[in-house]
mmCIF file of C-alpha atoms in Angstrom:
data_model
loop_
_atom_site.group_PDB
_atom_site.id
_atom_site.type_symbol
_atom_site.label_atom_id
_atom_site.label_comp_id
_atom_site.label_asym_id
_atom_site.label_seq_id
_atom_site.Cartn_x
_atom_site.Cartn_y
_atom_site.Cartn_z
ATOM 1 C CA UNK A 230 174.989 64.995 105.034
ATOM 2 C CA UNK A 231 176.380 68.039 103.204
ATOM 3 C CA UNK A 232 178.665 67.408 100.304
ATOM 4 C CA UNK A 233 180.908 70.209 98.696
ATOM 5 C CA UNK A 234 180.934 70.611 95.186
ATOM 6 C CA UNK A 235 181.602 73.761 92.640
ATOM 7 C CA UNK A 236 179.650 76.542 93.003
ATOM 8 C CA UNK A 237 176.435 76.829 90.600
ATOM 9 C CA UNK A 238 173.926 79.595 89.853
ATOM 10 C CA UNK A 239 171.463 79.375 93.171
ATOM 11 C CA UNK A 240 168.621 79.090 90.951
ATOM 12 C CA UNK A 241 170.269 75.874 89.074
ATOM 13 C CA UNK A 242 168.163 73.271 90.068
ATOM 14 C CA UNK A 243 168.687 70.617 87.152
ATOM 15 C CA UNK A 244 172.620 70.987 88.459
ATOM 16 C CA UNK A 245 171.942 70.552 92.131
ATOM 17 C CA UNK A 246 169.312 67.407 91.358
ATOM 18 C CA UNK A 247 171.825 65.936 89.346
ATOM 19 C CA UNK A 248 174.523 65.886 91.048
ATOM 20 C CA UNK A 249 172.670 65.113 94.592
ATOM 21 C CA UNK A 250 171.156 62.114 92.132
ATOM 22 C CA UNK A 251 174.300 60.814 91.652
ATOM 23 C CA UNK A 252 175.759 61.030 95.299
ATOM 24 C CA UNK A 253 172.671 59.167 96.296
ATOM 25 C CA UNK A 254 173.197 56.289 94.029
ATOM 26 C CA UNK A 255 175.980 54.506 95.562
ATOM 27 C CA UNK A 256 174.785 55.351 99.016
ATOM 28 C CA UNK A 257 171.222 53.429 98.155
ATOM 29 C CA UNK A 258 172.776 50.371 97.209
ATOM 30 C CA UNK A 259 174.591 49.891 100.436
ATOM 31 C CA UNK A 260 171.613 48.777 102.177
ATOM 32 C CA UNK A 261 167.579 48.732 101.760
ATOM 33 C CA UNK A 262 166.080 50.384 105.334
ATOM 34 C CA UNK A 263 166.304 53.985 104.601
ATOM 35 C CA UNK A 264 165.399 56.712 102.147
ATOM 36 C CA UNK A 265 167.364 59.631 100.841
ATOM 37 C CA UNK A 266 166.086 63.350 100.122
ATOM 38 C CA UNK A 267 168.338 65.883 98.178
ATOM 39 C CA UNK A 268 166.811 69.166 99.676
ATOM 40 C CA UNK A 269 167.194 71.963 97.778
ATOM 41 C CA UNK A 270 166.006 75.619 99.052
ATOM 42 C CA UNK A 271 167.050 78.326 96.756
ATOM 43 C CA UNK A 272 165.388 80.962 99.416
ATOM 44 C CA UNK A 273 166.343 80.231 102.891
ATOM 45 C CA UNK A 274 169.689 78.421 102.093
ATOM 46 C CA UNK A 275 170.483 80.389 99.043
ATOM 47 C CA UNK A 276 174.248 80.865 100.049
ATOM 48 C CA UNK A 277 174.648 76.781 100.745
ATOM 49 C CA UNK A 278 172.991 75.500 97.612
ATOM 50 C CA UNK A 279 175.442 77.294 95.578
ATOM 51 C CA UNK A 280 178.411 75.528 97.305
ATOM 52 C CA UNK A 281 176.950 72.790 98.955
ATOM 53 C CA UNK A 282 174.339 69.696 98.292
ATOM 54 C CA UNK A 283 172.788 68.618 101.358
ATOM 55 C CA UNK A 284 171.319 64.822 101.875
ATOM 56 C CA UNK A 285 168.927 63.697 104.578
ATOM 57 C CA UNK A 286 169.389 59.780 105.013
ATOM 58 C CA UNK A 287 166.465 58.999 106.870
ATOM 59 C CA UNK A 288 165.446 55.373 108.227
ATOM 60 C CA UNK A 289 162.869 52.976 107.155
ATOM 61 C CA UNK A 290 164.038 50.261 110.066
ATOM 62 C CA UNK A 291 165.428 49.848 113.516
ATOM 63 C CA UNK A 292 168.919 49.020 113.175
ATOM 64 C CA UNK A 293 170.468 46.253 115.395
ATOM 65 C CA UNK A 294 172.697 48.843 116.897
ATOM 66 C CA UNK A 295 169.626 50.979 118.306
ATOM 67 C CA UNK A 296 167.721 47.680 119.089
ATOM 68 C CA UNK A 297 170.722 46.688 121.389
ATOM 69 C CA UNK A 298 171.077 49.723 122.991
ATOM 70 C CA UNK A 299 167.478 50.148 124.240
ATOM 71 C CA UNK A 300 167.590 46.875 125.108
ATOM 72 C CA UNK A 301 171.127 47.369 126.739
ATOM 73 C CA UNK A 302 170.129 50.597 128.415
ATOM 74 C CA UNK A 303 166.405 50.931 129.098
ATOM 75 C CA UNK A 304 165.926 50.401 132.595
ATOM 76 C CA UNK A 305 163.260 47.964 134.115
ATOM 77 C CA UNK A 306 159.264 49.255 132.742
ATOM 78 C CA UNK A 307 160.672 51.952 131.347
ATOM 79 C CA UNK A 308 158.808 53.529 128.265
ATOM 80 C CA UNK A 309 160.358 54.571 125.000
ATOM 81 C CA UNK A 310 159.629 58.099 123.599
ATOM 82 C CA UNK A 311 158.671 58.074 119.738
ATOM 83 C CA UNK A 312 158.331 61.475 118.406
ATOM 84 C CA UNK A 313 156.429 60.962 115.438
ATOM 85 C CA UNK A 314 155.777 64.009 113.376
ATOM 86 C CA UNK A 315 153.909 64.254 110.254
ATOM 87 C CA UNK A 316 154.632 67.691 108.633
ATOM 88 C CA UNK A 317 154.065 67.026 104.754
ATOM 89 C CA UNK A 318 155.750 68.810 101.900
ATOM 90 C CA UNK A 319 155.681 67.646 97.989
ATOM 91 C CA UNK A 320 159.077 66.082 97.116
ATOM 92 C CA UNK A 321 159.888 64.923 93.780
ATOM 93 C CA UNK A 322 160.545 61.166 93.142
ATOM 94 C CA UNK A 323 163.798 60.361 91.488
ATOM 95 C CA UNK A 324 164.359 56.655 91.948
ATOM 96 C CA UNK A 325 163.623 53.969 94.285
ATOM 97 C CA UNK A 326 163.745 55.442 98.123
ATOM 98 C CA UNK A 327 165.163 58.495 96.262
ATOM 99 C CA UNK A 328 163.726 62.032 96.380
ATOM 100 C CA UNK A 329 163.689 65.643 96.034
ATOM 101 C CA UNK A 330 162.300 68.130 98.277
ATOM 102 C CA UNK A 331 162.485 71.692 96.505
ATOM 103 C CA UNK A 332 161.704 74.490 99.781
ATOM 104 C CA UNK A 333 161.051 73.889 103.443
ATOM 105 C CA UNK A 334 159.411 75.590 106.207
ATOM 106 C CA UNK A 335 159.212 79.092 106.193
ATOM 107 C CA UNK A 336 156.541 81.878 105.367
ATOM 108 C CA UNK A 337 156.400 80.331 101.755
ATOM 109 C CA UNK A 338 154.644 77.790 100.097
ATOM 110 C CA UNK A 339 155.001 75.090 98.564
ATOM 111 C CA UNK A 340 153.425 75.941 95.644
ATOM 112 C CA UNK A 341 155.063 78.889 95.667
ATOM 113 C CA UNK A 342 158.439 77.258 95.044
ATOM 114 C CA UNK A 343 157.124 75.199 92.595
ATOM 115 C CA UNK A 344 155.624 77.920 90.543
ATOM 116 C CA UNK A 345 159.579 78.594 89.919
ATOM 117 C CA UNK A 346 161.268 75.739 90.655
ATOM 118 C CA UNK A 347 159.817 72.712 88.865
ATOM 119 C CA UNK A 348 161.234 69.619 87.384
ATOM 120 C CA UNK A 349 159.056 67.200 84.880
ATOM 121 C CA UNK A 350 159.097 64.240 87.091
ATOM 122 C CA UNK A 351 156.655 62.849 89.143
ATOM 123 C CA UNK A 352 155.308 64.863 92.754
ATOM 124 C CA UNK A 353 154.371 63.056 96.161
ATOM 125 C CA UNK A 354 153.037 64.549 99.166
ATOM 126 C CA UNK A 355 155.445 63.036 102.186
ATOM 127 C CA UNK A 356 156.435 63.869 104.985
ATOM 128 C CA UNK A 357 158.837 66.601 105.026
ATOM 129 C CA UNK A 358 162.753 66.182 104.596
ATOM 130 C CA UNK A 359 164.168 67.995 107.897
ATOM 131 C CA UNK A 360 161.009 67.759 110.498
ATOM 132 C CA UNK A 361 158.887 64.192 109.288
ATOM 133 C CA UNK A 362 159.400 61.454 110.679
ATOM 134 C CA UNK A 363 159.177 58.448 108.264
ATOM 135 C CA UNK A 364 156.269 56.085 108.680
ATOM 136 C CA UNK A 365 158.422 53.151 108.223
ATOM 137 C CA UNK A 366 160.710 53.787 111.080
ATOM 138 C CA UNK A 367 157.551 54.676 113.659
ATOM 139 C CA UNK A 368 156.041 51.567 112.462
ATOM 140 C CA UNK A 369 159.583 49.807 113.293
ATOM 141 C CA UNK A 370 159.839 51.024 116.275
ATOM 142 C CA UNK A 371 155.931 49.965 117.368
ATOM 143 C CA UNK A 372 156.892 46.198 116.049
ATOM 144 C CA UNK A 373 159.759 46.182 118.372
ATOM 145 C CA UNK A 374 158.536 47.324 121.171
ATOM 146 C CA UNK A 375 155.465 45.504 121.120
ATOM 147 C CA UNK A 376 158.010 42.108 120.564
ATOM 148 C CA UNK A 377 159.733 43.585 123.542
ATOM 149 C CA UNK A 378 156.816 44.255 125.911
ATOM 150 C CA UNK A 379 158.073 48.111 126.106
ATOM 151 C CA UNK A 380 155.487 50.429 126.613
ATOM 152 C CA UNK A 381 155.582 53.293 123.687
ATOM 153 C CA UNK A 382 154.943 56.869 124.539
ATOM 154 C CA UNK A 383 153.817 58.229 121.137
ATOM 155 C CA UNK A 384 154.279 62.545 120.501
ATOM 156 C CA UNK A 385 152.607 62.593 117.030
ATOM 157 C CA UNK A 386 151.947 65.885 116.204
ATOM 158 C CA UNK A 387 151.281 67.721 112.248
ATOM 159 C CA UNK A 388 153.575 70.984 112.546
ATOM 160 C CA UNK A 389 157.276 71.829 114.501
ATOM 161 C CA UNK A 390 155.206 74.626 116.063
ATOM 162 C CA UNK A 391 153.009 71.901 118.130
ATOM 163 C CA UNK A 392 156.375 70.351 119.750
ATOM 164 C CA UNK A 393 157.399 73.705 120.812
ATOM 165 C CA UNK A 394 154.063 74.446 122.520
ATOM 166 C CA UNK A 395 153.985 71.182 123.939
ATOM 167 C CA UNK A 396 157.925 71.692 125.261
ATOM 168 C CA UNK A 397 156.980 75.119 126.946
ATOM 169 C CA UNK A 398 153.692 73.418 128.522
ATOM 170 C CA UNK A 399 155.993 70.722 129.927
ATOM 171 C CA UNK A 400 158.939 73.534 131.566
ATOM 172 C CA UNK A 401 155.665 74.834 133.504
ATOM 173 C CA UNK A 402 154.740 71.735 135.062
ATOM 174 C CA UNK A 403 158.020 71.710 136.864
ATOM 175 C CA UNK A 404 158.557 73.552 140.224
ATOM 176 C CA UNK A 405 161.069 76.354 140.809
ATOM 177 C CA UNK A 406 159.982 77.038 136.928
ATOM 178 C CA UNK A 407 160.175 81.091 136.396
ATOM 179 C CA UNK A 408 156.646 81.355 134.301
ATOM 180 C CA UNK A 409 157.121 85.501 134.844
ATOM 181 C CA UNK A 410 160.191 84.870 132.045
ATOM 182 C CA UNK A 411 160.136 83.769 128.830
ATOM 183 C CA UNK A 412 163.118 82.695 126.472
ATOM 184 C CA UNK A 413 162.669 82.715 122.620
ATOM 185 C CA UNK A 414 165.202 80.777 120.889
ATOM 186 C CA UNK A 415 165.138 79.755 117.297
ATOM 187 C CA UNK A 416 166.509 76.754 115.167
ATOM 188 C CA UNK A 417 170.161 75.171 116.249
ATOM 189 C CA UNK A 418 170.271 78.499 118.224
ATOM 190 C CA UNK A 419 169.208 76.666 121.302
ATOM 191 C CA UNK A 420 170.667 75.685 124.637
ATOM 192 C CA UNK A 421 167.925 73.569 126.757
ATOM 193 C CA UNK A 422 170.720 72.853 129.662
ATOM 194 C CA UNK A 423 169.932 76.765 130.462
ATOM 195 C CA UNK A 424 166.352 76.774 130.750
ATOM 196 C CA UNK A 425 166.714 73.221 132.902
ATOM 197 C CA UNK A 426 169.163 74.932 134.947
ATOM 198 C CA UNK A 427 167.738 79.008 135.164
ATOM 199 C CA UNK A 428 164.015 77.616 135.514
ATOM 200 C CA UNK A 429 163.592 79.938 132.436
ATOM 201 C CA UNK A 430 161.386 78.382 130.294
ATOM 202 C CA UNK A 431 161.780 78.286 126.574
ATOM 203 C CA UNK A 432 159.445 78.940 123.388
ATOM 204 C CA UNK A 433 161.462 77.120 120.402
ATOM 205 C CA UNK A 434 161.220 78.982 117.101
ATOM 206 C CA UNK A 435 161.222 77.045 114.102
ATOM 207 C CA UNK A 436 162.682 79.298 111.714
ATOM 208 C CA UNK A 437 163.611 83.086 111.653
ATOM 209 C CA UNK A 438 160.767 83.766 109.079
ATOM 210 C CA UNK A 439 157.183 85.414 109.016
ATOM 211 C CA UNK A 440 155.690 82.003 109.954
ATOM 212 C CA UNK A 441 157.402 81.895 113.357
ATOM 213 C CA UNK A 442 156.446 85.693 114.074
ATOM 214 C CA UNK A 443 152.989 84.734 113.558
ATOM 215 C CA UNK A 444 153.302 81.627 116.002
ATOM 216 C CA UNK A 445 154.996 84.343 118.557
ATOM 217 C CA UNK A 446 152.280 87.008 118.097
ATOM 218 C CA UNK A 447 149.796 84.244 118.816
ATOM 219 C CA UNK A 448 151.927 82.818 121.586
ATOM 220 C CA UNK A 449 152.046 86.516 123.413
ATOM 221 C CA UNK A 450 148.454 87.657 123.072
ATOM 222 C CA UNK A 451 146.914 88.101 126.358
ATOM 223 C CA UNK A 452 150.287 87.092 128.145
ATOM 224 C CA UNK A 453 153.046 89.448 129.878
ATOM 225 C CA UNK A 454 156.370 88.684 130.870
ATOM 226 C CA UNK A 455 158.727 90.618 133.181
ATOM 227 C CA UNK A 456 161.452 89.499 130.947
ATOM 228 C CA UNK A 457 161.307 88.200 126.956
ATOM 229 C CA UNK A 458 164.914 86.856 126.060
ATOM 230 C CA UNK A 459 165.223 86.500 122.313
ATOM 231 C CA UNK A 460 167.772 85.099 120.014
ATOM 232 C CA UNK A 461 167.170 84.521 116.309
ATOM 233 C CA UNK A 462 169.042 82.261 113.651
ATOM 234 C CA UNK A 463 171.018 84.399 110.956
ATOM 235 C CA UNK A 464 170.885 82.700 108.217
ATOM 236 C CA UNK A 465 172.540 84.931 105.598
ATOM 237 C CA UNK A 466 169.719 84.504 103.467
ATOM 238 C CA UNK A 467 167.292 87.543 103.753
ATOM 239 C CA UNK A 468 164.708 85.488 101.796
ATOM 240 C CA UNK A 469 161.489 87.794 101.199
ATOM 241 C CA UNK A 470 159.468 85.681 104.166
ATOM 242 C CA UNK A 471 162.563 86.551 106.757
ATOM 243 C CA UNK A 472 161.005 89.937 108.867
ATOM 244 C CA UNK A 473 162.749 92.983 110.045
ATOM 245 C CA UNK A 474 164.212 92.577 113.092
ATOM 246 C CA UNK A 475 162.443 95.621 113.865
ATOM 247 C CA UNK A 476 158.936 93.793 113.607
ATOM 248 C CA UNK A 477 160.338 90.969 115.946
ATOM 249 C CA UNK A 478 161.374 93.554 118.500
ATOM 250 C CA UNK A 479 158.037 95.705 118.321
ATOM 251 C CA UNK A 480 155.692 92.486 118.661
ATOM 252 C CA UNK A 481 158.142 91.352 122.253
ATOM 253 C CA UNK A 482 158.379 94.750 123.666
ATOM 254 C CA UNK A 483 154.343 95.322 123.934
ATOM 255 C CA UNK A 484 154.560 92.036 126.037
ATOM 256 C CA UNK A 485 157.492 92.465 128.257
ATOM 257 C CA UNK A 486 161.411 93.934 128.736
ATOM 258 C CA UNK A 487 163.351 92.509 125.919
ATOM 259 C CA UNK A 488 166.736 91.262 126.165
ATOM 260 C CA UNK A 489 168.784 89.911 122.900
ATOM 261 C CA UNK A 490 170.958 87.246 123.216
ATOM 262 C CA UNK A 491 173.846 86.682 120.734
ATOM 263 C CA UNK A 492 172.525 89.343 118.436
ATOM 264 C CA UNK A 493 173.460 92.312 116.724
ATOM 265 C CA UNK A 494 170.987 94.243 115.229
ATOM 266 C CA UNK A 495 172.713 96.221 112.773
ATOM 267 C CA UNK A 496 174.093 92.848 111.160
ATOM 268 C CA UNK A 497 170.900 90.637 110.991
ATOM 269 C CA UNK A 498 170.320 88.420 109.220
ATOM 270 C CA UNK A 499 174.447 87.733 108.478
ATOM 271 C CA UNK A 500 175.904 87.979 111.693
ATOM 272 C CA UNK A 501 178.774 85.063 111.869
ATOM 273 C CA UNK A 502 179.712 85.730 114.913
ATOM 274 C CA UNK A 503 176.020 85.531 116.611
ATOM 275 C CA UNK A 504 176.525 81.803 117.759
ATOM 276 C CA UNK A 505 179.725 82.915 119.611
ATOM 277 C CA UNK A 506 177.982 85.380 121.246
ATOM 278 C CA UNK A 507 174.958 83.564 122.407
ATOM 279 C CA UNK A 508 177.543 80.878 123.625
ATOM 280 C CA UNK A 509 178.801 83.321 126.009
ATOM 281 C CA UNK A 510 175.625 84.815 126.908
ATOM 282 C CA UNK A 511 174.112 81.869 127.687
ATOM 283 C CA UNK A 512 176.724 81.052 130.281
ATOM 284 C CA UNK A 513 176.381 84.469 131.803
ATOM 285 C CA UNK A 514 172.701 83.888 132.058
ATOM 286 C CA UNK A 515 173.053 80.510 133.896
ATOM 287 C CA UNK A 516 175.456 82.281 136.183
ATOM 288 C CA UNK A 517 172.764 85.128 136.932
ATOM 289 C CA UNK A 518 170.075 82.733 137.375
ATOM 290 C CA UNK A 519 170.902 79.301 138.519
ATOM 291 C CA UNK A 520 168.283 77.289 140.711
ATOM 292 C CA UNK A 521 169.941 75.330 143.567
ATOM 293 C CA UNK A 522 168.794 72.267 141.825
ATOM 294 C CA UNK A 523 167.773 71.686 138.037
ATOM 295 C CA UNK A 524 164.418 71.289 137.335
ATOM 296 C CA UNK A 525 162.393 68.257 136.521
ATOM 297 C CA UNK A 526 159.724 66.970 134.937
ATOM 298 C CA UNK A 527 158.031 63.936 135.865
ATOM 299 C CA UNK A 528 156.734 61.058 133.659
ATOM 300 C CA UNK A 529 153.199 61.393 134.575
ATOM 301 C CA UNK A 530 152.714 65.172 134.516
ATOM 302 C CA UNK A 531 154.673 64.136 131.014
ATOM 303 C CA UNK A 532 151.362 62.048 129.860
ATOM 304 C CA UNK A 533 149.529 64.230 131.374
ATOM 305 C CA UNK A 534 150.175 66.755 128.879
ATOM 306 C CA UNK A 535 149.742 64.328 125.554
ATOM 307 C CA UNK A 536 146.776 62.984 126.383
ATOM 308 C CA UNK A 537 144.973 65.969 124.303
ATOM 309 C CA UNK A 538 147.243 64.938 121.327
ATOM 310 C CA UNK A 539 147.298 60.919 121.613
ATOM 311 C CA UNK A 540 147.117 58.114 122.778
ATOM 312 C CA UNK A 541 149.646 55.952 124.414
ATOM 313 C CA UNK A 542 150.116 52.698 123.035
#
């Protein structure tokens, strides 16, 4: 949840704890089964945190309404799907199911923000604010469906990245699937009806920062492509771990014919108008492309691909 508020100093973080502290006060003691994180990151959201406090409510339980609905909706033997991912990150504790989580994913640190960020309260290693999944709502879920007799298929994995490699594994296990093209897309830049219906499978990007070029770099070596469409997030910030687009655009074109989607390369990284664009191109893409039918990807070629991670309870 994003609250408005007036603006502060970026850098302010007593002000931005403070008054996240007190928007999460009345919230808590509305119910017990879920935790709230004030995330504050002066680097990659620099523009927001100066308007805007941002709260993740994240669950501890199953609620009823969720519990009816898969009960409601699952059909017969079928399996839920708990994505269960542990990314960590030091948060600060301010209360009782209250927290603070100074940074997030990127090319720095966490003890790089707290070298210059720090409050005197006490520190916890958790699982991160945006990506983590709380181990009281995985354990939830387990107890149900072990009540239930539903079969759990469990994608616990330690880093974003790992989904992503996992995702583009599973889009070339389906047939019609265009493995000669590649399409890099990046945050909430994404549009998954495409690759289903282009057979143009997709590499998810994280972030937009030097993290994410590493994980493409490593991605590429030893592959080529006949095609590399690419689309990054602008996020305003230029934060000192958010790369050239230059660099981005060397590293693709030694591995294939690069085509930028919803991007504008004299603007990056503050290009508003990038998600309009990409809307459009996107569209013109499936147009271009389209399979006669959409793929899809089968439940056992599905466990087929955890069973390196996990095991399926």
């Amino acid at each position: 949840m994003s609250f408005s508020r007036a603006p502060i100093d970026p850098d302010d973080l007593e002000s931005y704890q403070e008054f996240g502290r007190d928007l999460a006060e009345p919230i808590l003691r509305i119910g017990e089964g879920f935790e709230i994180i004030n995330h504050y990151d002066p680097l990659h959201d620099r523009n927001l945190v100066k308007y805007v406090n941002r709260l993740r409510l994240k669950l501890w339980e199953l609620p009823r309404a969720y519990r009816d609905f898969i009960l409601e909706n699952l059909a017969p033997r079928g399996k839920l799907i708990l994505v269960d991912c542990d990314y960590r990150w030091p948060q600060y504790v301010l209360g009782e199911r209250s927290f603070l989580q100074i940074g997030g994913l990127g090319g720095v640190s966490p003890e790089e923000y707290l070298e210059r960020w720090a409050l005197d309260l006490p520190l916890e290693e958790r699982r991160e604010s945006e990506w983590g999944c709380p181990e009281g709502f995985a354990s939830a879920v387990r107890d149900f469906a072990t009540r239930r007799g539903i079969e759990v298929l469990e994608i616990r994995l330690s880093h974003p990245q790992k989904y992503s490699l996992l995702a583009y594994r599973a889009y070339l296990e389906c047939k019609r699937i265009r493995r000669e093209e590649v399409l890099l897309d990046c945050f909430n830049h994404q549009n998954p009806r495409t690759n289903v219906q282009t057979g143009i499978p997709a590499l998810w990007l994280p972030f937009n920062t030097e993290d994410s070029l590493a994980f493409v770099q490593e991605f590429l070596e030893g592959r080529r492509f006949r095609r590399i469409y690419f689309t990054l997030l602008p996020s305003f910030a230029g934060s000192p771990d958010t790369p050239a687009l230059e660099r981005w655009l060397d590293s693709l074109s030694r591995h294939g014919k690069v085509e930028l989607l919803g991007i504008t390369s004299r603007l990056f990284p503050a290009d508003p108008l990038t998600p309009f664009r990409l809307v459009a191109q996107f569209q013109r893409l499936r147009r271009r492309s389209q399979l006669f039918r959409p793929l899809e990807l089968d439940l056992s070629a599905l466990e087929g691909l955890l069973s390196p991670y996990h095991s399926i309870a």
